[in-house]
PDB file of C-alpha atoms in Angstrom:
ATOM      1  CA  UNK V 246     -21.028 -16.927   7.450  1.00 64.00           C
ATOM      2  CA  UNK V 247     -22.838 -17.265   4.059  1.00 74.00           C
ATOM      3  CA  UNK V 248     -21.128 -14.692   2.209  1.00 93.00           C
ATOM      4  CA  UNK V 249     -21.619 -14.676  -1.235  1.00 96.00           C
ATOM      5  CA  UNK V 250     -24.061 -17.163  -2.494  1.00 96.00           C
ATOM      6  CA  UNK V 251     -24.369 -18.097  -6.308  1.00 97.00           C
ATOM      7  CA  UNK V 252     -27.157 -20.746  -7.269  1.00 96.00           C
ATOM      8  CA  UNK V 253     -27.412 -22.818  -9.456  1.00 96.00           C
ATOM      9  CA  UNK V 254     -23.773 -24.013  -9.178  1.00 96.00           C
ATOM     10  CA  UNK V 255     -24.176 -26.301 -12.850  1.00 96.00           C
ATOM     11  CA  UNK V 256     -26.327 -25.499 -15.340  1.00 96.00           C
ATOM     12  CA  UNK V 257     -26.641 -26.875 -19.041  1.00 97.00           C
ATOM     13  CA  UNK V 258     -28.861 -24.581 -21.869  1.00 96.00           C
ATOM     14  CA  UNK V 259     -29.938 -24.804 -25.083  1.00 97.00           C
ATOM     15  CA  UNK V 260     -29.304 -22.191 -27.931  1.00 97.00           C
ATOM     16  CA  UNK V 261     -31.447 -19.189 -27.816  1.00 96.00           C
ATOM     17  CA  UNK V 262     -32.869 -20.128 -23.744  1.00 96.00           C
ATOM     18  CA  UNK V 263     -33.216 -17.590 -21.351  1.00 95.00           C
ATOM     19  CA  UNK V 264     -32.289 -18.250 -17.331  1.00 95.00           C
ATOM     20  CA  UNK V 265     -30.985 -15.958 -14.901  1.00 97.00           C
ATOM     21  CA  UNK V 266     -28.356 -16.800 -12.292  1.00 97.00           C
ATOM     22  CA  UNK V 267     -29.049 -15.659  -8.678  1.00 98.00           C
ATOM     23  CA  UNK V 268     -25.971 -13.957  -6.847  1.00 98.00           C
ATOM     24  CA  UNK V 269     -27.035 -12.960  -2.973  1.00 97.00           C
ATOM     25  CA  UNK V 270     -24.744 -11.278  -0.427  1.00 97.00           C
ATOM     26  CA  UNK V 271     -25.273 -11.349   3.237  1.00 95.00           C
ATOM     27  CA  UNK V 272     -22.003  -8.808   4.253  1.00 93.00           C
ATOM     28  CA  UNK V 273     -23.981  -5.617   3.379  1.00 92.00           C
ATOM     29  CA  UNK V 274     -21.529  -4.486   0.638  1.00 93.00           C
ATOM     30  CA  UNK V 275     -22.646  -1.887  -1.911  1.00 93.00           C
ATOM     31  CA  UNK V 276     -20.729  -3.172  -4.380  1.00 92.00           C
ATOM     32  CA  UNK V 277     -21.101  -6.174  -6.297  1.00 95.00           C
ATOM     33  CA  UNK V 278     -20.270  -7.133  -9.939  1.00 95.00           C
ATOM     34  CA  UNK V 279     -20.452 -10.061 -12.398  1.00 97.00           C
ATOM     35  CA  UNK V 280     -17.408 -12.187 -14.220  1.00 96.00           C
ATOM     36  CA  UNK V 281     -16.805 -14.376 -16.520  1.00 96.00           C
ATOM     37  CA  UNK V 282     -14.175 -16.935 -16.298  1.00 95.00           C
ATOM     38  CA  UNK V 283     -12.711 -18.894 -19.361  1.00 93.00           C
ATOM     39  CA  UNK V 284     -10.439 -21.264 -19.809  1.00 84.00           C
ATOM     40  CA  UNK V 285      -6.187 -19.518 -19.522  1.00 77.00           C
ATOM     41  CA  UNK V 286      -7.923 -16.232 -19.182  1.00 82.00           C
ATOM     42  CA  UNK V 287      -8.456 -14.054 -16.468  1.00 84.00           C
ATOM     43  CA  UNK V 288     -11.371 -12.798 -15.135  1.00 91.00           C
ATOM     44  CA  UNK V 289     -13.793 -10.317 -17.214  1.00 93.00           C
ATOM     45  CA  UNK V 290     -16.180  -7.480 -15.715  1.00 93.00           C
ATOM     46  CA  UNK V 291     -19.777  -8.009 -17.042  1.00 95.00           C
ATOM     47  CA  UNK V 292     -21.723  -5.652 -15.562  1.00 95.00           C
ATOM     48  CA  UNK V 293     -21.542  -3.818 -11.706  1.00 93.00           C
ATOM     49  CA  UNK V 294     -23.732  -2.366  -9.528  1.00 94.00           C
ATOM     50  CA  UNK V 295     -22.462   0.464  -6.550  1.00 91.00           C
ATOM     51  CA  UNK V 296     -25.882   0.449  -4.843  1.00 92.00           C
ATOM     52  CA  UNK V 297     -29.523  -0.711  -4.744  1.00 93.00           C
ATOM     53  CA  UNK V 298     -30.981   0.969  -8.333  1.00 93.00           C
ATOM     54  CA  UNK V 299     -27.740   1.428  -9.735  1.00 93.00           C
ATOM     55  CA  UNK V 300     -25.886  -0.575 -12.745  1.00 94.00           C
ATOM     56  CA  UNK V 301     -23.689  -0.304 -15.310  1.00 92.00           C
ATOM     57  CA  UNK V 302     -21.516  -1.695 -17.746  1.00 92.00           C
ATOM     58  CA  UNK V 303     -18.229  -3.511 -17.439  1.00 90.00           C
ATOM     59  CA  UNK V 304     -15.669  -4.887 -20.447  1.00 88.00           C
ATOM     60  CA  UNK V 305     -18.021  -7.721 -21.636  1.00 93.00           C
ATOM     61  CA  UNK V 306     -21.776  -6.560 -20.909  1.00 94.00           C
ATOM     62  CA  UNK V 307     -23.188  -7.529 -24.370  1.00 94.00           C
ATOM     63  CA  UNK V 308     -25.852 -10.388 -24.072  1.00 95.00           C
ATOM     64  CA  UNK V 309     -26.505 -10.084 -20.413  1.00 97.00           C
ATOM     65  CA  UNK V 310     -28.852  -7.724 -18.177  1.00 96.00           C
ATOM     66  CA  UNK V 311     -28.692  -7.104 -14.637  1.00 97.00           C
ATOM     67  CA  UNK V 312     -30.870  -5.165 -12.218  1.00 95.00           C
ATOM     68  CA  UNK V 313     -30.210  -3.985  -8.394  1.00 96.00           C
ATOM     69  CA  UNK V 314     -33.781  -3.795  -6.586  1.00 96.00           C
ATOM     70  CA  UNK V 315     -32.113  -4.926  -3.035  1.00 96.00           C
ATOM     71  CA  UNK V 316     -28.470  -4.395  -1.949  1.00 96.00           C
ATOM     72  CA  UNK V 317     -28.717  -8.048  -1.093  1.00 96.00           C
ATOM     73  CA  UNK V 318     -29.293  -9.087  -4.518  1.00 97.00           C
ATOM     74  CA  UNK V 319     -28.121  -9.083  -8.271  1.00 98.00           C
ATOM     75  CA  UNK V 320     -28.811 -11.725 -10.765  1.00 98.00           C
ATOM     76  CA  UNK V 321     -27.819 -12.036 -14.106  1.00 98.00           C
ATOM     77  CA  UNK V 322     -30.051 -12.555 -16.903  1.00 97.00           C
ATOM     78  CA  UNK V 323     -29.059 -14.078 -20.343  1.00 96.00           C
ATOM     79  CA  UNK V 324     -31.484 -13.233 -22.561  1.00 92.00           C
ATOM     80  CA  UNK V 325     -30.398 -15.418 -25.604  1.00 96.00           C
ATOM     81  CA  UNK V 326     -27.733 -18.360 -24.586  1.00 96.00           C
ATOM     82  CA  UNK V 327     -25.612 -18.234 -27.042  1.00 96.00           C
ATOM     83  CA  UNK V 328     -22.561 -21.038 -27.010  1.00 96.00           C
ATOM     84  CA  UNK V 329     -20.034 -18.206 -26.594  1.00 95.00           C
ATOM     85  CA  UNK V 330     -21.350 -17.632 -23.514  1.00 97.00           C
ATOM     86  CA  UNK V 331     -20.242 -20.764 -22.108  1.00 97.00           C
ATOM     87  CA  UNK V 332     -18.453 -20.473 -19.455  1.00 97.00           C
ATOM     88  CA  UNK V 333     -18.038 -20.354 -15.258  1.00 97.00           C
ATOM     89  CA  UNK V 334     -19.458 -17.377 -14.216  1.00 98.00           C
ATOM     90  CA  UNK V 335     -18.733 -15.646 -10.463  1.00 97.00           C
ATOM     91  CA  UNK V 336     -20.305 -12.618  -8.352  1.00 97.00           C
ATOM     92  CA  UNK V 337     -17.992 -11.090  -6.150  1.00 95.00           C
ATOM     93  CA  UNK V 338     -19.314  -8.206  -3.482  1.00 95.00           C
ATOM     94  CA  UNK V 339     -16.814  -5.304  -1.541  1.00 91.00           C
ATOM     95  CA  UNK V 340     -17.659  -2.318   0.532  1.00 87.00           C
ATOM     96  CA  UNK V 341     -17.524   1.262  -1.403  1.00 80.00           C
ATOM     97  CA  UNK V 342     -15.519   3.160   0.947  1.00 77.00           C
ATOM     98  CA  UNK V 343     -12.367   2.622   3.233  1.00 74.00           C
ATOM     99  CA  UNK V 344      -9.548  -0.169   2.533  1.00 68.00           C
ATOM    100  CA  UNK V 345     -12.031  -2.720   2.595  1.00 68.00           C
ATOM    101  CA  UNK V 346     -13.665  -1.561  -0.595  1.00 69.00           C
ATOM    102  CA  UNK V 347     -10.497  -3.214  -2.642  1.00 76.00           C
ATOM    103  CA  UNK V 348     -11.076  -6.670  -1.102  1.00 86.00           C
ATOM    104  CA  UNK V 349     -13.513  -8.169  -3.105  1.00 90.00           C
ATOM    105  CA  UNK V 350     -15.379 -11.197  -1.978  1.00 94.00           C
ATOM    106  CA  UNK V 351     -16.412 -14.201  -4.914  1.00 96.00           C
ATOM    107  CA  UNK V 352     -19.136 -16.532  -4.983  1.00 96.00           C
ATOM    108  CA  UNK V 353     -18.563 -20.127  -5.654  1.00 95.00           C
ATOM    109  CA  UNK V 354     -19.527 -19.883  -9.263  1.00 96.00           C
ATOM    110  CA  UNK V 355     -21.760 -21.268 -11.686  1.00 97.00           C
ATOM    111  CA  UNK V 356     -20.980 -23.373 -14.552  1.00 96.00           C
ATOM    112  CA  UNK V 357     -22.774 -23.152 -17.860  1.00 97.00           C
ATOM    113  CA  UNK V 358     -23.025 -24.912 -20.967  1.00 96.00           C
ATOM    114  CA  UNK V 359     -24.631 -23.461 -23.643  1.00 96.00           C
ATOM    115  CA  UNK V 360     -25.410 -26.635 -26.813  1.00 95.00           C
TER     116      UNK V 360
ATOM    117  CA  UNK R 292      -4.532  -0.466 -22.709  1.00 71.00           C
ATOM    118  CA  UNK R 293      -4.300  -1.471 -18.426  1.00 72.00           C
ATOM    119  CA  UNK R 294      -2.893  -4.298 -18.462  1.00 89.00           C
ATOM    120  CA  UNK R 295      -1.393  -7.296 -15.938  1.00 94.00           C
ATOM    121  CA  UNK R 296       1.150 -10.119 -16.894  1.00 95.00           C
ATOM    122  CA  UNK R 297       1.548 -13.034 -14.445  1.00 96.00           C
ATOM    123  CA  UNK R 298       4.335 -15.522 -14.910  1.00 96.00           C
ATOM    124  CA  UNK R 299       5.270 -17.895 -14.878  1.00 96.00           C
ATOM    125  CA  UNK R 300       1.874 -19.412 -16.742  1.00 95.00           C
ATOM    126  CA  UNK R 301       2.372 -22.595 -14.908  1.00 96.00           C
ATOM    127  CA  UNK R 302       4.643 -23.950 -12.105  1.00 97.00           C
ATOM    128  CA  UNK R 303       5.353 -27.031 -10.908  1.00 98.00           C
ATOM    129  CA  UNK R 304       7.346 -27.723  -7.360  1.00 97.00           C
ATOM    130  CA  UNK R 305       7.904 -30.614  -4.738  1.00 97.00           C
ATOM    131  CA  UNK R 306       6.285 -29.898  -0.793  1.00 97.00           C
ATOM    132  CA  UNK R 307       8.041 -28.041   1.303  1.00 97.00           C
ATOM    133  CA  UNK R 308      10.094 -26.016  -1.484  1.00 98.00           C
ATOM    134  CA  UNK R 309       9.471 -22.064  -1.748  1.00 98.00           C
ATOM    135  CA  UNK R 310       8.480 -20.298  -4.918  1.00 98.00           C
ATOM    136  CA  UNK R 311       8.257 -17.160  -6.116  1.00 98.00           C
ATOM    137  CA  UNK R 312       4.812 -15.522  -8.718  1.00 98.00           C
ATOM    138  CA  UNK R 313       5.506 -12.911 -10.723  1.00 98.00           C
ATOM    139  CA  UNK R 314       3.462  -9.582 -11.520  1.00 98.00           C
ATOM    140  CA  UNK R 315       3.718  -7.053 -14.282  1.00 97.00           C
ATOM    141  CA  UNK R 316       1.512  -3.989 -14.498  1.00 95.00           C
ATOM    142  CA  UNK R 317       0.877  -0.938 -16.631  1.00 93.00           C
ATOM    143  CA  UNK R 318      -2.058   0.060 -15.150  1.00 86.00           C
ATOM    144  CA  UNK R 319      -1.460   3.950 -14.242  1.00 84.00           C
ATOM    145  CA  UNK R 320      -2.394   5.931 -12.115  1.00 86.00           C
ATOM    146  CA  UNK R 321      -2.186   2.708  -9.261  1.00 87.00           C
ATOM    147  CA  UNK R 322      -4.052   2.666  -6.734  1.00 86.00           C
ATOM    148  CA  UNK R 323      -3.421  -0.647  -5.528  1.00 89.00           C
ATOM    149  CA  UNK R 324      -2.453  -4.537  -5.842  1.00 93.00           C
ATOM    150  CA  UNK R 325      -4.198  -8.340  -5.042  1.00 94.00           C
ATOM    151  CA  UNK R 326      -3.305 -11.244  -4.868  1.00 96.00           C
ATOM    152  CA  UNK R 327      -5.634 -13.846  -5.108  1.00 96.00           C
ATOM    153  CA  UNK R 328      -5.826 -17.070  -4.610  1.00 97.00           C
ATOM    154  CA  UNK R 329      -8.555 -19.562  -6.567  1.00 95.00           C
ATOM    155  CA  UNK R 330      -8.918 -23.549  -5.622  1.00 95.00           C
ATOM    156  CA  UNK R 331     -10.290 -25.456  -8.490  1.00 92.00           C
ATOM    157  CA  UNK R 332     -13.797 -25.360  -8.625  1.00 89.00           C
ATOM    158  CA  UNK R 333     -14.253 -22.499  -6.122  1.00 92.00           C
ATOM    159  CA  UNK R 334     -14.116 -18.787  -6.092  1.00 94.00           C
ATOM    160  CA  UNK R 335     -10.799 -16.477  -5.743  1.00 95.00           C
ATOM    161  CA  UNK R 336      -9.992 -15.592  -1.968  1.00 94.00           C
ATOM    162  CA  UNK R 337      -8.013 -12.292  -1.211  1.00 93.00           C
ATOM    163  CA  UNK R 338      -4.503 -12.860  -0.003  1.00 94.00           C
ATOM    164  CA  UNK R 339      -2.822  -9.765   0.168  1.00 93.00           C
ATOM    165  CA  UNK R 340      -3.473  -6.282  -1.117  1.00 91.00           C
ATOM    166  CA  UNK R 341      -0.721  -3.242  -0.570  1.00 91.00           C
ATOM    167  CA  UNK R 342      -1.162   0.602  -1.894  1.00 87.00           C
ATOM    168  CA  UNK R 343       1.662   2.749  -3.242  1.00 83.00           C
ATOM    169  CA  UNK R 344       3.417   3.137  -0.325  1.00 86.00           C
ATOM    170  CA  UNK R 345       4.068  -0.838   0.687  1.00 89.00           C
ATOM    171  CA  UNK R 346       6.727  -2.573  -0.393  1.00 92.00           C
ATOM    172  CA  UNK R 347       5.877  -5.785   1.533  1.00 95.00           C
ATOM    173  CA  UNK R 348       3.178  -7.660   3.011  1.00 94.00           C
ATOM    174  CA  UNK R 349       2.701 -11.254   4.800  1.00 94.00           C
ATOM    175  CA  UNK R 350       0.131 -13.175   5.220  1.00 93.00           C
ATOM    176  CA  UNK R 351       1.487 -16.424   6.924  1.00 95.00           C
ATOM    177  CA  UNK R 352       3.732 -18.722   4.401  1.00 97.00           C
ATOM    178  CA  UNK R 353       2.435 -15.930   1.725  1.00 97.00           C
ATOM    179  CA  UNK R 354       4.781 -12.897   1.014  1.00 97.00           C
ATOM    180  CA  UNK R 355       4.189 -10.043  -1.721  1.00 97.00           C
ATOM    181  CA  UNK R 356       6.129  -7.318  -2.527  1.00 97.00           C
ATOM    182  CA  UNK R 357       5.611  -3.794  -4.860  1.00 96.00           C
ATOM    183  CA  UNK R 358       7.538  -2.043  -6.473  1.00 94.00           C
ATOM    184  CA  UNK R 359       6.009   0.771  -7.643  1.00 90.00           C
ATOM    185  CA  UNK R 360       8.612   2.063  -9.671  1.00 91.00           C
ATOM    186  CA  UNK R 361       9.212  -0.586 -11.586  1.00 94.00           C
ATOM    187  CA  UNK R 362       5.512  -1.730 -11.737  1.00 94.00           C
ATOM    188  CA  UNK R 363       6.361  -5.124 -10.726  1.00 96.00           C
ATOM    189  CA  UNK R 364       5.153  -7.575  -7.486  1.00 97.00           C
ATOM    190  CA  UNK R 365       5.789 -10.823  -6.810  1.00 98.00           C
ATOM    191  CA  UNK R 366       4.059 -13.668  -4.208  1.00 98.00           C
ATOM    192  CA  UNK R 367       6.788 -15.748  -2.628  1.00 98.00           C
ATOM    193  CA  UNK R 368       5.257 -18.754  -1.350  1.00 98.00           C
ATOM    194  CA  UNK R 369       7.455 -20.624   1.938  1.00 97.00           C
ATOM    195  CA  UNK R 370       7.543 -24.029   2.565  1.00 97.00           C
ATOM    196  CA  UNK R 371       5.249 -25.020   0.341  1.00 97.00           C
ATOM    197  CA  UNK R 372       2.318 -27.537   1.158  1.00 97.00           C
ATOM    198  CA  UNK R 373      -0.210 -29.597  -1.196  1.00 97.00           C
ATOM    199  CA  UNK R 374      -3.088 -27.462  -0.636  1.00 97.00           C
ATOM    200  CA  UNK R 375      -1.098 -24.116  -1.886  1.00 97.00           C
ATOM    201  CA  UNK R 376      -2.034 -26.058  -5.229  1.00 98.00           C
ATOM    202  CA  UNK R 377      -3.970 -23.853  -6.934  1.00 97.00           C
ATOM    203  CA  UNK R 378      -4.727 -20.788  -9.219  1.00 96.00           C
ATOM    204  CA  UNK R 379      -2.853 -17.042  -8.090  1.00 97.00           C
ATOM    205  CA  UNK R 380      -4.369 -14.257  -9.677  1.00 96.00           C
ATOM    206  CA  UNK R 381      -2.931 -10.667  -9.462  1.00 96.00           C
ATOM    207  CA  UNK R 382      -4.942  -7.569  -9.260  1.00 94.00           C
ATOM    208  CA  UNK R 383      -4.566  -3.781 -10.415  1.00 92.00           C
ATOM    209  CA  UNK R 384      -6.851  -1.490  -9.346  1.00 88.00           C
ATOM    210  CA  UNK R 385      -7.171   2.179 -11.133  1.00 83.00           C
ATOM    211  CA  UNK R 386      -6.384   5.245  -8.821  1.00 71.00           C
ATOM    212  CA  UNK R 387      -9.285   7.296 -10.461  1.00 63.00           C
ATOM    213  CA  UNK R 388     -12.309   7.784  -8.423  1.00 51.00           C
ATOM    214  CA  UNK R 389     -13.975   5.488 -11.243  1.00 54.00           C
ATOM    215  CA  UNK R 390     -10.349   2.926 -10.724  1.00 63.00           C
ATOM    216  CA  UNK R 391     -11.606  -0.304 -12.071  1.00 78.00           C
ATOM    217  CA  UNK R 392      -9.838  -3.107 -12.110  1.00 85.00           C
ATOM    218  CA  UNK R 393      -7.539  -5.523 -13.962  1.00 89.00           C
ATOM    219  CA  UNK R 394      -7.202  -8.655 -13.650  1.00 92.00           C
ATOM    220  CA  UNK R 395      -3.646 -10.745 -14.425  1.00 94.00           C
ATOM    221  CA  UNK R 396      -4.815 -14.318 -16.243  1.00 93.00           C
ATOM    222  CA  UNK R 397      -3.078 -16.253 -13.037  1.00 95.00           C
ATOM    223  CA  UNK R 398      -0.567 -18.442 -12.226  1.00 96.00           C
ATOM    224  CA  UNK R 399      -1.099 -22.386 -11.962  1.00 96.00           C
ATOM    225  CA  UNK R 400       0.698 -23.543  -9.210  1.00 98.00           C
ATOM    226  CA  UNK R 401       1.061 -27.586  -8.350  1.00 98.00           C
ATOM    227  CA  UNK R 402       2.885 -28.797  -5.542  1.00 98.00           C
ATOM    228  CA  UNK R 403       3.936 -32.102  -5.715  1.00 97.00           C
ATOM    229  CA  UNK R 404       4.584 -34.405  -2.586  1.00 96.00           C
TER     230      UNK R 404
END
């Protein structure tokens, strides 16, 4: 019953560092996508993938890459931290077709500090 | 613009009191509506979701309704108990075939014994 797993759950960067954070998804959705989180706001699309080779852009997508190579998988690289990109940061997966596609299942989140 | 108001912002109620979250939406055309529900520190968990045609759906002490017309829902929480403490989030999906979708920037819900 793993779900959606998000490592690392805490992480602190410098200005200008580089790190990806891992999402993984065990349910065999198609779908999976990136948010942000900040403080009295609600959730913002990054970037979303609807299959293994497939991404593209959501509402916030500049300063971060992703890449699909498994349907398993999609981390989230930040090329340049940058302190407005602190902030908690979830992966959510869903199935593409049927009801099911609209119930969207979230990671635990990661939290990051960028100094 | 698509766009989702939740209020109250913040609540604050005793245990075992009910309470009612409200949702405004002008996302168009709708496909459909989530409620969510977030614990500090963790990810949000789907309570509820309802399409055009529902007008109500339960899941335990957790009620929503839509009204379509109107554009509004609402979560009416029963009997309420310390651990419904937490964030509610409501959710608009698009009804295009590219329907993304929109999230509401929650309620804050504390239940005090």
């Amino acid at each position: 019953n793993a779900g959606v797993t998000q490592t690392p759950k805490f992480q602190v960067l410098k200005t200008g560092q580089s790190m990806t954070l891992q999402c993984a998804q065990d349910m065999n959705h198609e779908y999976m996508s990136w948010y942000r989180q900040d403080p009295g706001m609600g959730l913002r699309l990054i970037h979303y993938s609807v299959g293994a080779g497939i991404t593209d852009q959501g509402e916030v997508p500049n300063g971060y890459n992703v890449s699909r190579s498994t349907t398993e998988d999609f981390p989230l690289r930040l090329l340049s931290a940058a302190p407005s990109q602190t902030s908690v940061y979830f992966c959510a997966s869903s199935r593409t077709s049927g009801i099911a596609k609209n119930i969207q299942y979230f990671g635990a989140g990661t939290r990051l500090s960028v100094l | 613009k698509n766009q989702v108001e939740q209020s109250p912002q913040s609540l604050i109620i005793l245990e075992g009191k009910n309470c009612t979250l409200q949702c405004n939406y002008t996302v168009s055309p709708f496909s459909n509506l989530r409620w969510y529900k977030q614990d500090t520190g963790r990810g949000p968990v789907s309570l509820t979701i309802m399409t055009f045609s529902e007008n109500t759906k339960s899941n335990g002490r957790y009620t929503a309704t839509l009204d379509a017309d109107t554009k509004q829902s609402s979560l009416h929480i029963t009997a309420s108990q310390l651990s419904d403490s937490a964030s509610y989030i409501c959710v608009v999906r698009g009804g295009t075939n590219a329907g993304k979708s929109t999230f509401g920037d929650g309620t804050t819900l504390t239940v005090k014994p």
